[in-house]
XYZ file of N, CA and C in Angstrom:
570
model
N 139.283 149.878 73.985
C 140.279 150.534 73.054
C 139.702 150.853 71.888
N 139.903 152.144 71.308
C 139.303 152.423 69.961
C 139.889 151.684 68.924
N 139.194 151.443 67.662
C 139.767 150.671 66.697
C 141.069 151.567 66.012
N 140.874 152.833 65.804
C 142.100 153.407 65.206
C 143.332 153.227 66.157
N 143.117 153.135 67.490
C 144.320 152.980 68.356
C 144.785 151.653 68.219
N 144.030 150.711 68.026
C 144.414 149.255 67.850
C 145.112 149.024 66.516
N 144.609 149.835 65.515
C 145.184 149.586 64.207
C 146.837 150.226 64.290
N 146.870 151.354 64.991
C 148.141 152.091 65.183
C 149.050 151.263 65.977
N 148.715 150.471 66.961
C 149.477 149.513 67.684
C 149.902 148.377 66.731
N 148.963 147.760 65.983
C 149.162 146.606 65.092
C 150.164 147.216 63.963
N 149.932 148.350 63.474
C 150.864 148.822 62.395
C 152.276 148.997 62.915
N 152.418 149.526 64.063
C 153.826 149.801 64.765
C 154.431 148.580 64.790
N 153.670 147.458 65.503
C 154.258 146.307 65.580
C 154.765 145.606 64.195
N 153.919 145.771 63.188
C 154.331 145.128 62.057
C 155.441 145.769 61.229
N 155.490 147.021 61.626
C 156.604 147.899 60.869
C 157.902 147.587 61.624
N 157.803 147.146 62.899
C 159.086 146.626 63.689
C 159.853 145.619 63.065
N 159.271 144.794 62.300
C 159.793 143.650 61.582
C 159.446 142.342 62.184
N 160.094 141.299 61.892
C 159.770 139.977 62.279
C 160.025 139.897 63.971
N 159.466 138.789 64.442
C 159.720 138.655 65.864
C 161.176 138.424 66.157
N 161.675 138.472 67.286
C 163.204 138.490 67.515
C 163.560 136.979 67.187
N 162.976 135.862 67.396
C 163.565 134.620 67.074
C 163.690 134.556 65.514
N 162.830 135.054 64.800
C 163.017 135.011 63.284
C 164.260 135.885 62.866
N 164.292 137.155 63.523
C 165.510 138.095 63.133
C 166.640 137.336 63.494
N 166.723 136.516 64.677
C 168.082 136.007 65.043
C 168.319 134.880 64.139
N 167.344 134.150 63.693
C 167.558 133.057 62.749
C 168.059 133.502 61.301
N 167.541 134.673 60.934
C 167.913 135.193 59.591
C 169.238 135.863 59.667
N 169.688 136.437 60.683
C 170.789 137.305 60.867
C 170.704 138.423 59.720
N 171.766 139.254 59.784
C 171.629 140.631 59.060
C 171.417 140.412 57.399
N 172.050 139.258 56.869
C 171.997 139.307 55.432
C 171.638 137.950 54.927
N 171.206 137.008 55.751
C 170.840 135.697 55.295
C 169.581 135.715 54.405
N 169.485 134.838 53.462
C 168.458 134.762 52.575
C 168.023 133.440 52.471
N 167.594 132.990 51.170
C 166.964 131.754 51.040
C 167.918 130.687 51.550
N 167.138 129.386 52.001
C 167.942 128.398 52.506
C 168.542 127.526 51.400
N 168.231 127.930 50.081
C 168.501 126.899 49.020
C 170.079 127.244 48.660
N 170.865 127.883 49.621
C 172.320 128.076 49.279
C 172.685 129.368 48.789
N 171.721 130.184 48.286
C 172.161 131.576 47.739
C 172.335 132.408 49.066
N 173.239 133.317 49.016
C 173.396 134.239 49.987
C 172.714 135.588 49.491
N 171.701 136.131 50.045
C 171.116 137.288 49.626
C 170.387 137.799 50.832
N 170.050 139.300 50.851
C 169.327 139.718 51.865
C 167.798 139.379 51.915
N 167.338 139.360 53.004
C 165.743 139.068 53.081
C 165.044 140.092 52.275
N 164.056 139.630 51.700
C 163.014 140.548 50.935
C 162.064 140.964 51.661
N 161.889 142.258 51.760
C 160.701 142.735 52.467
C 159.993 143.712 51.656
N 158.547 143.591 51.621
C 157.577 144.422 50.839
C 156.743 144.899 51.863
N 155.964 146.090 51.655
C 155.008 146.700 52.354
C 154.069 147.679 51.582
N 152.944 147.765 52.065
C 152.005 148.760 51.394
C 150.915 149.198 52.521
N 150.606 150.345 52.629
C 149.632 150.757 53.686
C 149.018 152.163 53.280
N 147.926 152.356 53.976
C 147.324 153.537 53.679
C 145.884 153.719 53.804
N 145.277 154.933 53.708
C 143.802 154.812 53.765
C 143.322 154.716 52.335
N 142.359 153.904 52.120
C 141.733 153.613 50.770
C 141.125 154.861 50.297
N 141.540 155.208 49.191
C 141.022 156.555 48.423
C 140.540 156.068 47.041
N 140.099 157.160 46.338
C 139.687 156.576 45.043
C 140.740 157.245 44.011
N 141.773 157.971 44.483
C 142.709 158.474 43.680
C 144.148 158.048 43.667
N 144.487 157.605 44.806
C 145.956 157.240 45.186
C 146.207 155.547 45.009
N 146.798 155.149 43.999
C 147.009 153.757 43.786
C 147.862 153.085 44.668
N 148.524 153.915 45.775
C 149.055 153.293 46.861
C 148.229 152.334 47.846
N 147.007 152.935 47.933
C 145.868 152.304 48.662
C 144.717 152.848 48.028
N 144.041 151.981 47.136
C 142.909 152.498 46.360
C 141.690 151.709 46.551
N 140.446 152.232 46.693
C 139.248 151.545 46.744
C 138.706 151.310 45.363
N 137.962 150.144 45.108
C 137.241 150.020 43.965
C 135.764 149.800 44.035
N 135.278 149.696 45.310
C 134.039 149.502 45.707
C 133.645 150.039 47.058
N 133.072 151.250 47.323
C 132.864 152.012 48.409
C 131.637 151.246 49.337
N 130.773 150.416 48.651
C 129.914 149.663 49.485
C 130.488 148.769 50.407
N 131.826 148.084 49.907
C 132.393 147.103 50.743
C 133.604 147.592 51.604
N 134.180 148.777 50.999
C 135.196 149.547 51.658
C 134.825 150.926 51.909
N 134.029 151.374 53.072
C 133.711 152.499 53.353
C 134.817 153.645 53.502
N 134.232 154.883 53.217
C 135.227 156.063 53.615
C 135.883 155.974 54.809
N 137.218 156.177 54.965
C 137.975 156.103 56.104
C 138.455 154.807 56.328
N 138.283 153.784 55.646
C 138.885 152.355 55.793
C 140.309 152.405 55.441
N 141.150 151.663 55.987
C 142.673 151.690 55.833
C 143.101 150.344 55.967
N 144.419 150.038 55.598
C 144.987 148.722 55.622
C 146.601 148.762 55.676
N 147.115 147.727 55.880
C 148.521 147.583 56.045
C 148.826 146.133 55.769
N 149.783 145.980 54.780
C 150.367 144.783 54.309
C 151.787 144.582 54.335
N 152.266 143.531 54.964
C 153.642 143.296 54.994
C 154.138 141.919 54.507
N 155.135 141.741 53.875
C 155.626 140.508 53.125
C 157.161 140.399 53.721
N 157.642 139.257 54.133
C 158.978 139.163 54.285
C 159.233 137.741 53.877
N 160.395 137.646 53.022
C 160.902 136.322 52.615
C 162.399 136.015 52.914
N 162.525 135.038 53.649
C 163.866 134.730 54.095
C 163.915 133.335 54.615
N 165.064 132.647 54.693
C 165.290 131.435 55.273
C 164.373 130.341 54.998
N 164.027 130.318 53.628
C 163.095 129.222 53.072
C 161.659 129.501 53.288
N 161.132 130.654 53.807
C 159.856 130.983 54.066
C 159.400 132.323 53.526
N 158.093 132.560 53.362
C 157.554 133.874 53.020
C 156.293 134.107 53.891
N 156.348 135.115 54.765
C 155.450 135.378 55.656
C 154.705 136.664 55.397
N 153.289 136.645 55.215
C 152.524 137.810 54.891
C 151.487 138.056 55.760
N 151.400 139.403 56.108
C 150.290 139.754 57.158
C 149.530 140.887 56.484
N 148.242 141.000 56.952
C 147.449 141.993 56.498
C 146.598 142.407 57.770
N 146.488 143.753 58.023
C 145.762 144.458 58.979
C 144.700 145.365 58.445
N 143.485 145.485 58.559
C 142.466 146.459 58.159
C 141.648 146.921 59.188
N 141.186 148.171 58.861
C 139.951 148.680 59.707
C 139.196 149.538 58.941
N 137.911 149.668 59.497
C 136.909 150.508 58.807
C 136.170 149.938 57.738
N 136.220 148.467 57.517
C 135.659 147.795 56.518
C 134.197 147.441 57.055
N 133.404 146.733 56.316
C 131.888 146.367 56.703
C 132.173 145.632 57.987
N 131.421 145.573 58.961
C 131.426 144.733 60.206
C 130.923 143.357 59.787
N 131.611 142.378 60.545
C 131.243 140.861 60.374
C 130.983 140.384 58.899
N 132.017 140.789 58.028
C 131.868 140.427 56.580
C 133.252 139.606 56.329
N 132.918 138.650 55.585
C 134.196 137.836 55.187
C 134.569 138.098 53.892
N 135.979 138.676 53.788
C 136.737 139.179 52.561
C 137.711 138.117 52.116
N 137.977 138.128 50.705
C 139.129 137.311 50.435
C 140.300 138.219 50.174
N 141.358 137.844 50.219
C 142.630 138.776 49.969
C 143.832 137.843 49.322
N 144.521 138.331 48.407
C 145.498 137.746 47.630
C 146.622 138.498 47.185
N 147.874 138.065 47.104
C 148.792 138.838 46.524
C 148.689 138.840 45.010
N 148.865 139.889 44.319
C 148.812 139.875 42.711
C 150.050 140.353 42.137
N 150.283 140.133 40.764
C 151.485 140.244 40.194
C 151.726 141.743 39.952
N 150.797 142.647 39.720
C 151.208 143.997 39.401
C 150.619 145.002 40.608
N 151.373 146.211 40.446
C 150.864 147.203 41.414
C 149.484 147.509 41.191
N 148.794 148.246 42.256
C 147.404 148.547 42.082
C 147.351 149.740 40.851
N 146.120 149.755 40.290
C 145.937 150.654 39.298
C 144.624 151.395 39.449
N 144.144 152.319 38.617
C 142.911 152.914 38.655
C 141.842 152.016 38.528
N 142.004 150.931 37.738
C 140.944 150.004 37.537
C 141.245 148.666 38.106
N 140.465 147.883 38.656
C 140.715 146.617 39.379
C 141.636 145.637 38.720
N 141.246 145.438 37.376
C 141.919 144.414 36.585
C 143.510 144.816 36.352
N 143.933 145.915 36.446
C 145.242 146.513 36.426
C 146.273 145.716 37.204
N 145.840 144.991 38.278
C 146.619 144.275 39.275
C 147.120 142.869 38.622
N 146.532 142.549 37.618
C 146.904 141.281 36.948
C 146.416 140.123 37.741
N 146.736 138.972 37.476
C 146.231 137.784 38.042
C 146.884 137.618 39.466
N 146.584 136.546 40.114
C 147.188 136.218 41.666
C 148.730 136.002 41.307
N 149.484 136.307 42.250
C 150.967 136.001 42.303
C 150.988 134.447 42.674
N 151.843 133.823 41.759
C 151.883 132.223 42.006
C 153.381 132.042 42.127
N 153.777 131.196 43.137
C 155.214 130.816 43.189
C 155.478 129.672 42.123
N 154.535 128.841 41.842
C 154.703 127.801 40.881
C 153.607 128.205 39.746
N 154.093 128.615 38.723
C 153.118 129.140 37.664
C 152.168 128.163 37.197
N 150.762 128.520 37.298
C 149.760 127.643 36.795
C 149.115 126.925 38.036
N 149.753 126.828 39.117
C 149.157 126.248 40.427
C 148.326 127.197 41.283
N 147.047 126.736 41.257
C 146.068 127.609 42.108
C 145.731 126.887 43.417
N 146.595 127.158 44.330
C 146.379 126.604 45.599
C 147.059 127.677 46.744
N 146.659 127.503 47.990
C 147.233 128.136 49.129
C 148.761 127.862 49.170
N 149.290 126.798 48.632
C 150.554 126.378 48.712
C 151.422 127.246 47.771
N 150.949 127.496 46.618
C 151.573 128.339 45.534
C 151.381 129.814 45.567
N 150.065 130.145 45.906
C 149.521 131.589 46.212
C 149.681 131.947 47.468
N 149.417 133.272 47.813
C 149.219 133.738 49.159
C 147.808 134.170 49.248
N 147.004 133.333 50.092
C 145.622 133.535 50.467
C 145.474 134.029 51.985
N 144.853 135.316 51.948
C 144.783 136.049 53.238
C 143.318 136.318 53.695
N 142.511 135.291 53.575
C 141.022 135.664 53.821
C 140.755 136.038 55.216
N 139.999 136.927 55.533
C 139.623 137.301 56.861
C 138.176 137.730 57.156
N 137.729 137.732 58.435
C 136.467 138.155 58.803
C 136.622 139.301 59.679
N 136.046 140.473 59.380
C 135.979 141.688 60.198
C 135.106 141.376 61.422
N 135.577 142.107 62.466
C 134.866 142.005 63.701
C 133.707 143.129 63.647
N 133.026 143.401 64.607
C 131.809 144.251 64.794
C 132.147 145.718 64.498
N 133.435 146.028 64.731
C 134.006 147.424 64.273
C 134.521 147.507 62.850
N 134.546 146.302 62.109
C 135.033 146.452 60.926
C 136.488 146.199 60.659
N 137.154 145.670 61.785
C 138.615 145.564 61.773
C 138.950 143.981 61.451
N 140.177 143.609 60.978
C 140.422 142.363 60.572
C 141.964 142.211 60.516
N 142.439 140.881 60.575
C 143.771 140.587 60.501
C 143.949 139.250 59.958
N 144.835 139.158 59.242
C 145.342 137.840 58.514
C 146.527 137.645 58.346
N 147.091 136.308 58.379
C 148.604 136.011 57.982
C 148.602 134.690 57.202
N 149.744 134.640 56.536
C 149.940 133.390 55.876
C 151.568 133.103 55.778
N 151.856 131.780 55.988
C 153.289 131.376 55.971
C 153.302 130.470 54.737
N 154.345 130.722 53.719
C 154.502 129.789 52.644
C 155.933 129.314 52.752
N 156.239 127.963 52.323
C 157.535 127.246 52.473
C 158.229 127.459 51.190
N 158.313 128.760 50.700
C 159.247 129.128 49.582
C 159.701 130.493 49.653
N 160.651 131.049 49.042
C 161.114 132.344 49.167
C 160.864 133.091 47.706
N 160.617 134.390 47.717
C 160.393 135.234 46.611
C 161.611 135.219 45.742
N 161.433 135.186 44.552
C 162.366 135.601 43.455
C 162.691 136.946 43.281
N 163.670 137.676 43.642
C 164.061 138.974 43.709
C 163.605 139.599 42.290
N 163.774 138.874 41.171
C 163.404 139.243 39.784
C 161.977 139.196 39.494
N 161.169 138.472 40.217
C 159.710 138.335 40.147
C 158.934 138.558 41.343
N 158.832 139.770 41.854
C 158.066 140.093 43.075
C 156.696 140.496 42.866
N 155.729 140.096 43.782
C 154.311 140.448 43.696
C 154.253 141.975 43.846
N 153.266 142.655 43.092
C 153.064 144.053 43.039
C 152.004 144.628 44.086
N 151.123 143.874 44.365
C 150.085 144.365 45.291
C 149.374 143.232 46.156
N 148.626 143.648 47.130
C 147.605 142.881 47.947
C 146.261 143.336 47.582
N 145.542 142.392 47.066
C 144.180 142.829 46.687
C 143.245 142.159 47.612
N 142.121 143.171 47.992
C 141.095 142.674 49.079
C 139.784 142.403 48.078
N 139.214 141.203 48.081
C 138.121 140.695 47.246
C 137.023 140.709 48.064
N 135.854 140.784 47.422
C 134.311 140.824 47.866
C 134.022 139.637 48.786
N 134.364 138.493 48.540
C 134.009 137.309 49.200
C 135.178 136.336 49.567
N 134.957 135.354 50.183
C 135.890 134.286 50.853
C 136.388 133.715 49.441
N 137.605 133.117 49.552
C 138.316 132.439 48.497
C 137.564 131.019 48.353
N 137.261 130.627 47.163
C 136.825 129.330 46.895
C 137.816 128.269 47.081
N 137.723 127.137 47.841
C 138.777 126.255 48.074
C 138.648 125.089 47.230
N 137.593 124.852 46.500
C 137.363 123.603 45.785
C 136.357 123.823 44.548
N 136.334 122.967 43.595
C 135.620 123.070 42.569
C 136.088 123.828 41.440
N 135.353 124.021 40.505
C 135.875 124.706 39.155
C 136.444 126.143 39.427
N 136.023 126.720 40.269
C 136.246 128.140 40.656
C 137.238 128.362 41.714
N 137.920 127.147 42.015
C 138.997 127.284 43.134
C 139.824 128.419 43.042
N 140.081 129.077 44.205
C 140.969 130.430 44.072
C 140.432 131.580 43.768
N 139.160 131.732 43.260
C 138.443 132.900 43.087
C 137.621 133.461 44.268
N 137.575 134.725 44.522
C 136.985 135.330 45.748
C 136.159 136.588 45.398
N 135.453 136.614 44.082
C 134.670 137.721 43.808
C 135.420 138.926 43.375
N 134.651 140.102 43.296
C 135.315 141.347 42.839
C 136.361 141.863 43.627
N 137.286 142.632 42.979
C 138.309 143.244 43.551
C 137.750 144.571 44.230
N 137.848 144.678 45.455
C 137.130 145.795 46.158
C 138.104 146.882 46.676
N 139.420 146.504 46.901
C 140.511 147.502 47.263
C 141.722 146.950 47.096
N 142.803 147.719 47.174
C 144.144 147.289 46.839
C 145.358 148.097 47.427
N 146.398 147.508 47.859
C 147.540 148.075 48.435
C 148.556 147.749 47.564
N 149.426 148.835 46.956
C 150.645 148.494 46.235
C 151.747 148.304 47.323
N 152.376 147.228 46.792
C 153.564 146.747 47.671
C 154.941 147.170 47.089
N 155.757 147.815 48.089
C 156.916 148.330 47.538
C 158.147 147.790 48.443
N 159.328 147.591 47.822
C 160.377 146.944 48.588
C 160.911 147.932 49.572
N 161.170 147.323 50.896
C 161.633 148.171 51.881
C 162.833 147.526 52.565
N 163.825 148.283 53.147
C 165.075 147.772 53.577
C 164.838 147.295 55.069
């Protein structure tokens, strides 16, 4: 199967929403399990990485070649936040870091702000969303994360940023993953 066809299948499946058991558990308007009744929060961002469109923008063409594309989906409900990332056309057999950031993508990498954190000041995969992945021989990759908290509707992440290197999991630079090489702006979807 060609990689573009594979990405099309994955994107179609991701856009279809959560698996049936999660849909049934959530119901049409259930929200956080902390007692508040609100709709599930769904965010999505996708596209071909260009140098001009901040919906899907590239900051480093050496690590994100022409034609590369990605899709990110976040769903927060029933006490959990699930995030998925699917990419194609990146460098083959390369380990990238990826995290949610607080602001939408901008023309410059730093415009995305810091990593989104559920607990302010806590740098860990429990408080942040870490989506590191290694691409296959064709430059395609996939990652997912599940966090045991729900998003605050008043404080949503604005983007998913792909970084040049794997996320450091210990030491003084824990949570860092090198330069920001590409970005997908996340928008609320119904």
